[in-house]
Short mmCIF file of C-alpha atoms (C1' of nucleotides) in Angstrom, two decimals:
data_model
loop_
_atom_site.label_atom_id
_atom_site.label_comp_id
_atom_site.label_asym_id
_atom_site.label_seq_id
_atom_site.Cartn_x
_atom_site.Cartn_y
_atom_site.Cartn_z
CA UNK A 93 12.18 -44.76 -48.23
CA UNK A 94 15.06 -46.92 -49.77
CA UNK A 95 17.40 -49.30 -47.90
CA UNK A 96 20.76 -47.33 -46.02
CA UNK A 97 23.56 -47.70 -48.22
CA UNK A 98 25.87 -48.54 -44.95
CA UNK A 99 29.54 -48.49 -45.73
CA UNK A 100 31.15 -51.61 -46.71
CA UNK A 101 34.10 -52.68 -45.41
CA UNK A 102 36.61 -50.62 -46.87
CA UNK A 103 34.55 -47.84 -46.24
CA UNK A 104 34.12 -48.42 -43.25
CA UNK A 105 37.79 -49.04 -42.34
CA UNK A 106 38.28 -45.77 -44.15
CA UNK A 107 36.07 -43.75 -41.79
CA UNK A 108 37.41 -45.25 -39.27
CA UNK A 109 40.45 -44.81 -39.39
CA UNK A 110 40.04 -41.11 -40.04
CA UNK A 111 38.06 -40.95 -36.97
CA UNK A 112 40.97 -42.61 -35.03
CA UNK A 113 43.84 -40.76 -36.45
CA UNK A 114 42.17 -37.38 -36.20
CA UNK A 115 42.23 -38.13 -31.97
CA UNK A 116 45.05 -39.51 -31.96
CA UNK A 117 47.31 -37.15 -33.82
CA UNK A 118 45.67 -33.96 -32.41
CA UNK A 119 46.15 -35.08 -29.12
CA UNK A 120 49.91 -35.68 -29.74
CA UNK A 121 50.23 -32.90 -31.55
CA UNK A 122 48.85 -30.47 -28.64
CA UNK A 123 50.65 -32.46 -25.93
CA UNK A 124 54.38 -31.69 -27.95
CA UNK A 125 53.35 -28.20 -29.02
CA UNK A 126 52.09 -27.46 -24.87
CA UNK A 127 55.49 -29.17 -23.62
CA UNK A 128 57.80 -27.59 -26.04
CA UNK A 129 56.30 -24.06 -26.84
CA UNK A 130 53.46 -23.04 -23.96
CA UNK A 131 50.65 -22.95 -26.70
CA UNK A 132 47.80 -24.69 -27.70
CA UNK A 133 46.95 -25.73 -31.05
CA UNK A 134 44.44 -22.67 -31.25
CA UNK A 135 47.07 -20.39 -29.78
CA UNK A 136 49.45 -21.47 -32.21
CA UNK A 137 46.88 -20.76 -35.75
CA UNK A 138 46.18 -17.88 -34.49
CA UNK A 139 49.50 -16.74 -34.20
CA UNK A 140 50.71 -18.72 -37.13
CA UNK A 141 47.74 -16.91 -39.55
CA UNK A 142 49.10 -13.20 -38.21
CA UNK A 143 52.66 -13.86 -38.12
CA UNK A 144 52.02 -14.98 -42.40
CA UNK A 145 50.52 -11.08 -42.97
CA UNK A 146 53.54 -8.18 -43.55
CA UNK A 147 52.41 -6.24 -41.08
CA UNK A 148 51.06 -9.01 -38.41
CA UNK A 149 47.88 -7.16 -38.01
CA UNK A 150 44.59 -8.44 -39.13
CA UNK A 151 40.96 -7.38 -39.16
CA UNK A 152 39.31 -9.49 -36.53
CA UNK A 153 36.80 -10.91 -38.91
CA UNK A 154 38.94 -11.74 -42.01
CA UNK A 155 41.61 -13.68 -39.27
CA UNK A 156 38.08 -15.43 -37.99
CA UNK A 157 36.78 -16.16 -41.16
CA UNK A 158 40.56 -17.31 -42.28
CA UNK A 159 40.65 -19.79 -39.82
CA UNK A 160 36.60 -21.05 -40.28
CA UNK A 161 36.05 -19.79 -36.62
CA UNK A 162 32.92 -17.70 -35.21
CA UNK A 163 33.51 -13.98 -34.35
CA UNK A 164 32.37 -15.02 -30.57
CA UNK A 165 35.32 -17.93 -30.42
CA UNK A 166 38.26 -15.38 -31.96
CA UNK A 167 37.21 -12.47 -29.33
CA UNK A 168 37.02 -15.24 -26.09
CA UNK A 169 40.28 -16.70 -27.67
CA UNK A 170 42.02 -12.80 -28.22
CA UNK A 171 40.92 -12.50 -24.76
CA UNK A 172 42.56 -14.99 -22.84
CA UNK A 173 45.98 -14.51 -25.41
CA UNK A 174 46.10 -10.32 -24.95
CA UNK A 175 46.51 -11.40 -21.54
CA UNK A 176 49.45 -13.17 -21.64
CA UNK A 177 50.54 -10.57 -24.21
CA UNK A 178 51.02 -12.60 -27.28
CA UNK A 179 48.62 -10.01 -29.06
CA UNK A 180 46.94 -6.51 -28.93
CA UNK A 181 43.77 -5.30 -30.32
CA UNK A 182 43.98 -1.57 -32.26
CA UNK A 183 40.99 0.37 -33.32
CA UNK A 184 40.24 -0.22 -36.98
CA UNK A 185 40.58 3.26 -38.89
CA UNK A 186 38.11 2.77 -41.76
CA UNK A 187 35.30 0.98 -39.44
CA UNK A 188 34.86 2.19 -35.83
CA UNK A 189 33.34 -0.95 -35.25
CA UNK A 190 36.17 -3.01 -36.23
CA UNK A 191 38.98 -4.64 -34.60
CA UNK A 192 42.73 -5.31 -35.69
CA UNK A 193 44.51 -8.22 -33.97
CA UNK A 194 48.06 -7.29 -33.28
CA UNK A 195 50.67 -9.03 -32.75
CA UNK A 196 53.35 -8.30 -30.04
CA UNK A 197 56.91 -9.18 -30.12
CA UNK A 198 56.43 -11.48 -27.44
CA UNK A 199 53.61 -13.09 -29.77
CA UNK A 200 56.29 -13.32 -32.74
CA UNK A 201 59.23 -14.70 -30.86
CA UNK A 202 56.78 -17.64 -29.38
CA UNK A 203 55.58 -18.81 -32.95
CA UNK A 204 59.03 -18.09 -34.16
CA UNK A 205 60.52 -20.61 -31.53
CA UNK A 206 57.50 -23.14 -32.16
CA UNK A 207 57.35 -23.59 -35.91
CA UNK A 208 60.35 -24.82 -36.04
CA UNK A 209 59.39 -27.88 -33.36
CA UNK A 210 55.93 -28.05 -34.76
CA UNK A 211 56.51 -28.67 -38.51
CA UNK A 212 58.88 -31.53 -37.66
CA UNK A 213 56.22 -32.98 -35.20
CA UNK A 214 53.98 -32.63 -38.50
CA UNK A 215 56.49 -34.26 -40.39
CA UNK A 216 57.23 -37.29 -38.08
CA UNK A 217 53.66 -38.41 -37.17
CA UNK A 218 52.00 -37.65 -40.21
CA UNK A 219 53.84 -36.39 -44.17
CA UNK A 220 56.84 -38.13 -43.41
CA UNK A 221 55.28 -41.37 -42.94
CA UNK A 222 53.71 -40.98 -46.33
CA UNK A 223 54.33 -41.67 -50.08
CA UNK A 224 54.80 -38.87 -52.43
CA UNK A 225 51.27 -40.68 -54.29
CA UNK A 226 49.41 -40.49 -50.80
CA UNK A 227 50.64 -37.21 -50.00
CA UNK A 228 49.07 -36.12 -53.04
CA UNK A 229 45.97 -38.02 -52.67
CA UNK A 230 45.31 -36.44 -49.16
CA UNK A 231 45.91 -33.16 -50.62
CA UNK A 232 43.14 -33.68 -53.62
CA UNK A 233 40.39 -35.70 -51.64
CA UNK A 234 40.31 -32.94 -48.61
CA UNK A 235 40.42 -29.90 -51.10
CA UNK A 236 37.28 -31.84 -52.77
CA UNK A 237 35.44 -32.77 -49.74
CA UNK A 238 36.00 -29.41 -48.29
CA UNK A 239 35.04 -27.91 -51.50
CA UNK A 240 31.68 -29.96 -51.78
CA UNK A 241 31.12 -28.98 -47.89
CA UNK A 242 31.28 -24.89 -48.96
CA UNK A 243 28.97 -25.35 -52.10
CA UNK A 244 27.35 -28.27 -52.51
CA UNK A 245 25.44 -27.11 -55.70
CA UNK A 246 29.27 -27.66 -57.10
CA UNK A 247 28.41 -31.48 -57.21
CA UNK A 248 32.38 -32.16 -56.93
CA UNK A 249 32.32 -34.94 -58.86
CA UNK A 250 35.01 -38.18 -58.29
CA UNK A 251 37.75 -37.25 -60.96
CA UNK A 252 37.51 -40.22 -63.30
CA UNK A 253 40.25 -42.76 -62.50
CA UNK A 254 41.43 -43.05 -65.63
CA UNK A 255 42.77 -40.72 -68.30
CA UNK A 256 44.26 -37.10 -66.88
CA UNK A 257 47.72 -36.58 -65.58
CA UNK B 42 70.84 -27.60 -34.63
CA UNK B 43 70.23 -28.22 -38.80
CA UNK B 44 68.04 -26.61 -40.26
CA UNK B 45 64.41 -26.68 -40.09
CA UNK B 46 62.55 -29.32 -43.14
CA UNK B 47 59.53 -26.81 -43.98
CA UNK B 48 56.63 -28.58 -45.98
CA UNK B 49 56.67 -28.23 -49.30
CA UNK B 50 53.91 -26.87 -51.49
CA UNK B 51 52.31 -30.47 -51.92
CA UNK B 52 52.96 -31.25 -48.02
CA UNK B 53 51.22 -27.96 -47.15
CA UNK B 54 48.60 -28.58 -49.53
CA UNK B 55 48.13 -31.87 -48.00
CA UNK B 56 48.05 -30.81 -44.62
CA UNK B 57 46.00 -27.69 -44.76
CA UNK B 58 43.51 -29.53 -46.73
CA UNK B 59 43.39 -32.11 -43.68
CA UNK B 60 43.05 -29.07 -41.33
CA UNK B 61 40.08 -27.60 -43.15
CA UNK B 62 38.42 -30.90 -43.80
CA UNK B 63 38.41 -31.95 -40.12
CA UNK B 64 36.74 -28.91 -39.32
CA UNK B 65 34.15 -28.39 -41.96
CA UNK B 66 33.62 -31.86 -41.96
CA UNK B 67 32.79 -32.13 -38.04
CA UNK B 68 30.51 -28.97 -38.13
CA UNK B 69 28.68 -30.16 -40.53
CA UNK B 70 28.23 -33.69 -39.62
CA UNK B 71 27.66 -32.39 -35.94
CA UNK B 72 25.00 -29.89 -37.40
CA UNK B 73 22.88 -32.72 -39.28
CA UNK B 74 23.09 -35.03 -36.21
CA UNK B 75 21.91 -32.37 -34.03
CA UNK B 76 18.87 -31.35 -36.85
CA UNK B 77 17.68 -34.75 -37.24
CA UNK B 78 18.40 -37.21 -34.21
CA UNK B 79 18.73 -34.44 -31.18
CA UNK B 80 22.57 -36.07 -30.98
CA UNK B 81 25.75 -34.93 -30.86
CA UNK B 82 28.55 -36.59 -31.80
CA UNK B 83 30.05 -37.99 -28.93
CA UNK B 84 26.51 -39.17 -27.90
CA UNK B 85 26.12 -40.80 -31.00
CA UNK B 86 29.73 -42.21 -30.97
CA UNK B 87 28.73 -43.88 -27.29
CA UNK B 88 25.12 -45.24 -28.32
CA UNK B 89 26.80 -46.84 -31.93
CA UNK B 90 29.51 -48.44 -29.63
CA UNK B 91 27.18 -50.17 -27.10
CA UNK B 92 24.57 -50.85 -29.48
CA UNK B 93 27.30 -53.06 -31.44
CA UNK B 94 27.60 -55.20 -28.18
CA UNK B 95 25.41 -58.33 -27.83
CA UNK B 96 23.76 -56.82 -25.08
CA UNK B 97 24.21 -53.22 -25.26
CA UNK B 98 26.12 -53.47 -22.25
CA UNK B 99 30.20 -52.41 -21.41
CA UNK B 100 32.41 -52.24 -18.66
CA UNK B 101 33.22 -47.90 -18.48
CA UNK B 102 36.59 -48.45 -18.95
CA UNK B 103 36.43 -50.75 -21.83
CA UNK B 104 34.06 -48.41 -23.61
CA UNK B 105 36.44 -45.55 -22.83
CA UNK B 106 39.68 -47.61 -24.25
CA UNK B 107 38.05 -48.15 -27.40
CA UNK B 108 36.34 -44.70 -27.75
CA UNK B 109 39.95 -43.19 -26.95
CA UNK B 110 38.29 -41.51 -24.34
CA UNK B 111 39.71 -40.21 -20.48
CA UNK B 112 37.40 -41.95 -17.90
CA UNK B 113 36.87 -38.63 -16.96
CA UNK B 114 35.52 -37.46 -19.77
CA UNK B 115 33.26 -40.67 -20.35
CA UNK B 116 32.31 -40.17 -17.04
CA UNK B 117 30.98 -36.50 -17.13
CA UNK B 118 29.43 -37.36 -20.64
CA UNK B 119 27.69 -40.39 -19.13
CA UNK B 120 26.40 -38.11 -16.52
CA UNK B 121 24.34 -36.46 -18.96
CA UNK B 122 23.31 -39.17 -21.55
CA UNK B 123 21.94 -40.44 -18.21
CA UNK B 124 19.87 -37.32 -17.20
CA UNK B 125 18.13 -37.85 -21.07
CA UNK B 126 17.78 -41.12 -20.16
CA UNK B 127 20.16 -42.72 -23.05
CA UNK B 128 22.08 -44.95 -21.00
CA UNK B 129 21.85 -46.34 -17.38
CA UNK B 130 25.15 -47.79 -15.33
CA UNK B 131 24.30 -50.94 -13.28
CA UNK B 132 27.30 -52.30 -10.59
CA UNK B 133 29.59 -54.45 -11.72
CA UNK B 134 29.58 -58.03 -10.47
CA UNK B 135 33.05 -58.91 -10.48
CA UNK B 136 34.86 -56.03 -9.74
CA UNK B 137 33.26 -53.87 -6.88
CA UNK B 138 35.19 -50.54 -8.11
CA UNK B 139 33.37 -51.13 -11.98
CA UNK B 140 30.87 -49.95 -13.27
CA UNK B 141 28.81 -51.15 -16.49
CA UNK B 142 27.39 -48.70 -18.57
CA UNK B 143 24.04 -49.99 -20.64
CA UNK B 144 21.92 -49.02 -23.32
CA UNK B 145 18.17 -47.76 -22.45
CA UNK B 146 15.16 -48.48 -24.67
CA UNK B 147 15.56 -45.25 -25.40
CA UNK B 148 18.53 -45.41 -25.98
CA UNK B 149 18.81 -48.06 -28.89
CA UNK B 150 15.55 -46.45 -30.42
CA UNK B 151 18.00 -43.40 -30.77
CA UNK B 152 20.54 -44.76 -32.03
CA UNK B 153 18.45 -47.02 -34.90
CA UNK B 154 16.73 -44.05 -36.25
CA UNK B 155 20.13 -41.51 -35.94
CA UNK B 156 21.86 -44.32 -38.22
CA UNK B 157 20.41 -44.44 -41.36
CA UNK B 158 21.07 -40.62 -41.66
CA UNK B 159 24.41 -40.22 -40.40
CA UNK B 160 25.82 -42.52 -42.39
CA UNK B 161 24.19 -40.96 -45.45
CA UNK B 162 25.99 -37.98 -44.11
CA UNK B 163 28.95 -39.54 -43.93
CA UNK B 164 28.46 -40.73 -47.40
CA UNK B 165 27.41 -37.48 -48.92
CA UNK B 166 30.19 -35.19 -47.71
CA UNK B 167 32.84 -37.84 -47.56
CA UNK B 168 32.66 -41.54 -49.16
CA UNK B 169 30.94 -40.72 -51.78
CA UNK B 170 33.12 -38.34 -53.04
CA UNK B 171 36.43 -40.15 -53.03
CA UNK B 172 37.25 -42.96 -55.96
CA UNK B 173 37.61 -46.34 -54.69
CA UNK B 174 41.94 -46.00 -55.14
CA UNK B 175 40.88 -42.78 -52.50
CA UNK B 176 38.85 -44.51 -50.33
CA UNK B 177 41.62 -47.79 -49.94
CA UNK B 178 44.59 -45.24 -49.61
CA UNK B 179 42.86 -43.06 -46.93
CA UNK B 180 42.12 -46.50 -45.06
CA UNK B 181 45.95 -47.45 -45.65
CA UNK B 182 47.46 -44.04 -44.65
CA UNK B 183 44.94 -42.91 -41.45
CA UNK B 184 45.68 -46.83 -39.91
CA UNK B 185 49.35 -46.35 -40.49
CA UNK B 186 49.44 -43.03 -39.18
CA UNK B 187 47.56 -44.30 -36.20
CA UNK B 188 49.99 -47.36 -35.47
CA UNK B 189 53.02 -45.15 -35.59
CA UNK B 190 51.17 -42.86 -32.82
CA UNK B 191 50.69 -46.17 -30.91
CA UNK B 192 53.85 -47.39 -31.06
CA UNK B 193 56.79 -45.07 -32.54
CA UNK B 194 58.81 -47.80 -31.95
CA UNK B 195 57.39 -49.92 -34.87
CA UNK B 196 59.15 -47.12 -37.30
CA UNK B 197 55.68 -47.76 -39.36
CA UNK B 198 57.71 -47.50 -42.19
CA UNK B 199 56.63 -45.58 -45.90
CA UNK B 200 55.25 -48.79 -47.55
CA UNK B 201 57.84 -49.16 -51.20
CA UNK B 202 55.86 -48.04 -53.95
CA UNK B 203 57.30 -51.25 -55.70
CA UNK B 204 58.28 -54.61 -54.55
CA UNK B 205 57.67 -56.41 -50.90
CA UNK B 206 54.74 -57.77 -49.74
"C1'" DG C 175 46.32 -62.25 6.97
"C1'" DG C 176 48.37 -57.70 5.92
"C1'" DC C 177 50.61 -54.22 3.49
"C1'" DA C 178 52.15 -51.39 -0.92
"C1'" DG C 179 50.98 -50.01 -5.04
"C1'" DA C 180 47.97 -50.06 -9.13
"C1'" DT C 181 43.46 -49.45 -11.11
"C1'" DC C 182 38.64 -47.96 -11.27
"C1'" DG C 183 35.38 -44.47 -11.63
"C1'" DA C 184 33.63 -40.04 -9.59
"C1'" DT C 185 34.23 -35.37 -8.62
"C1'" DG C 186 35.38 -30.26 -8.51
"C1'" DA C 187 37.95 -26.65 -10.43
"C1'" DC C 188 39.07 -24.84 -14.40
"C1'" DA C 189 39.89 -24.11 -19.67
"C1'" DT C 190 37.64 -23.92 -23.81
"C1'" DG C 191 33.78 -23.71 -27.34
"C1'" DT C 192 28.87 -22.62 -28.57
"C1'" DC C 193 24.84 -20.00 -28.70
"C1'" DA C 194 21.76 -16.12 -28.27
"C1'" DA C 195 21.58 -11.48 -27.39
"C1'" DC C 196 23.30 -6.92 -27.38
"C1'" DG C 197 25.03 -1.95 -28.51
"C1'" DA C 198 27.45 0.48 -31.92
"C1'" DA C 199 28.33 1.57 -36.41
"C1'" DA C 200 27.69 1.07 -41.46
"C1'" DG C 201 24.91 0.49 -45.61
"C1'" DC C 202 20.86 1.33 -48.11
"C1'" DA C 203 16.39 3.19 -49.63
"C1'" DC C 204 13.72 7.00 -49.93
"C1'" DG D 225 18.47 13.50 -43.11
"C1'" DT D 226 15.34 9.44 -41.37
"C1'" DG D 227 14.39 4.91 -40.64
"C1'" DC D 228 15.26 -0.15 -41.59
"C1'" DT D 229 18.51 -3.72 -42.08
"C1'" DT D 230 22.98 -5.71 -41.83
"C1'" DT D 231 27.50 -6.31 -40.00
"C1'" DC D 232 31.04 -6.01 -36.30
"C1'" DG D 233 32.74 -7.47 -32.17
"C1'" DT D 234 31.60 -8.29 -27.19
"C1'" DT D 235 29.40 -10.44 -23.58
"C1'" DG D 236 27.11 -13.85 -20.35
"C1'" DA D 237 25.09 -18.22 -19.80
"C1'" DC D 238 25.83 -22.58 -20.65
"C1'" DA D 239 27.79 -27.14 -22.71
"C1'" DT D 240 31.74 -29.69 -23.02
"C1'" DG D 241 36.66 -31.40 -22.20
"C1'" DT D 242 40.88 -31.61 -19.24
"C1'" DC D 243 43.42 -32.12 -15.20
"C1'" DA D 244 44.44 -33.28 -10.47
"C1'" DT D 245 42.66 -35.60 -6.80
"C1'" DC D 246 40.01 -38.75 -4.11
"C1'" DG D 247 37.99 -43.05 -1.84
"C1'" DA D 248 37.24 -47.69 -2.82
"C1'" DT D 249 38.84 -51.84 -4.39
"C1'" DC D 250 41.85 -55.11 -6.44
"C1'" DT D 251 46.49 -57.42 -7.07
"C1'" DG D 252 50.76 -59.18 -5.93
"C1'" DC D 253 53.99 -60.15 -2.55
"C1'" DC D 254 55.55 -61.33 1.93
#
DNA sequence: GGCAGATCGATGACATGTCAACGAAAGCAC
DNA sequence: GTGCTTTCGTTGACATGTCATCGATCTGCC
């Protein structure tokens, strides 16, 4: 039983400061997205991920697995949204066990009038307050870490600082 | 009404990979905590920040400032640390409205043997995985991102790549 | 002192997420 | 075809987070 390797101070300020802005910017980005549009961050994936398919239909467990949600979370979630008639469910023709998530016109014209608002909320509190470089960065380290987290056995190694371009 | 600024590929890269991290990431870091220590999160968020006090003791409404917490929330949650016998509140000698929440025995014997393996878990699916330039620029870029929620009015500006200092 | 308004923390109602269990249907072995 | 196992999606119980509200207390002002 060796000594914890605790984080050092840059780590730590690192961690931190993920911690923080992960609050922080969800909650602000929720609160805009509520006041502008009527939907909640969940409301607005799932829409978003079925408005990106031709057809805006989806099986309910590829749009679940899509989105790294359980089965149990999509059908509560469908639930309370078929309500207020952003989506429909349809039997599934191949499988009679399956489900296809729908959705409505009402469903398209509320992400259509919300992406708009959303992206630049995106852009002001987060990409546009970047560099290109760190832009890039954030794009390579959470590919890698969420790489790592779906197969370990990868051993995602640090890229070597030097050399590459 | 100009046009909307959609992300570009290395914007969406960038902040898709920050969606999926921040999910994977929690579950998994939730799951261990749970596994090993009988924790989660939050609970282990609370216990780290009163065990870092002197005395293990904190005013509610200091601890829920620096947790970025609702009193509400910190309230419920205390409710039930409480039940487990985590944390006890004592009344607050000068201010009859206050209360001051305080870390059990059992409480900081928690907490000492959760830490060791958290923060290996933190190291493992995160720190450890990011170069040093990573680690500093994640630290630099989460802070800034966090000040500009803060305060919008500070127009945390894009540091210039070259000169200033 | 006494009042107006702010702050503190608790609470109940409600929204949301997790977990275990289930029936139905599909896949597979024989 | 018959059974065993897996997968699909739903459901109910429960854990957790949010929101509006409340009584109590504090603060500043007169």
């Amino acid at each position: 039983m060796d000594a914890t390797r605790w984080l050092d101070e840059r780590e730590d300020h690192a961690w931190r400061g993920y911690r923080r802005m992960r609050r922080l910017l969800d909650l602000e980005l929720a609160r805009e997205l509520t006041q502008d549009a009527g939907l909640s961050e969940p409301d607005y994936d799932v829409l978003s991920d079925l408005s990106e398919t031709p057809q805006g239909r989806l099986r309910l467990s590829e749009l679940a697995d899509t989105m790294l949600w359980s089965r149990s979370r999509l059908s509560h979630h469908l639930n309370r949204m078929q309500q207020r008639g952003l989506v429909t469910r349809e039997e599934c023709a191949d499988d009679a066990r399956g489900s296809i998530v729908v959705l409505t016109p009402a469903g398209r014209r509320a992400i259509e009038s919300a992406a708009p608002g959303h992206v630049a909320a995106v852009r002001r509190h987060l990409i546009d307050l970047l560099t290109p470089a760190e832009v890039d960065a954030l794009g390579a380290l959470t590919h890698r870490v969420v790489d790592h987290l779906v197969d370990p056995g990868l051993r995602a190694a640090r890229p070597q600082p030097a050399a590459e371009g």
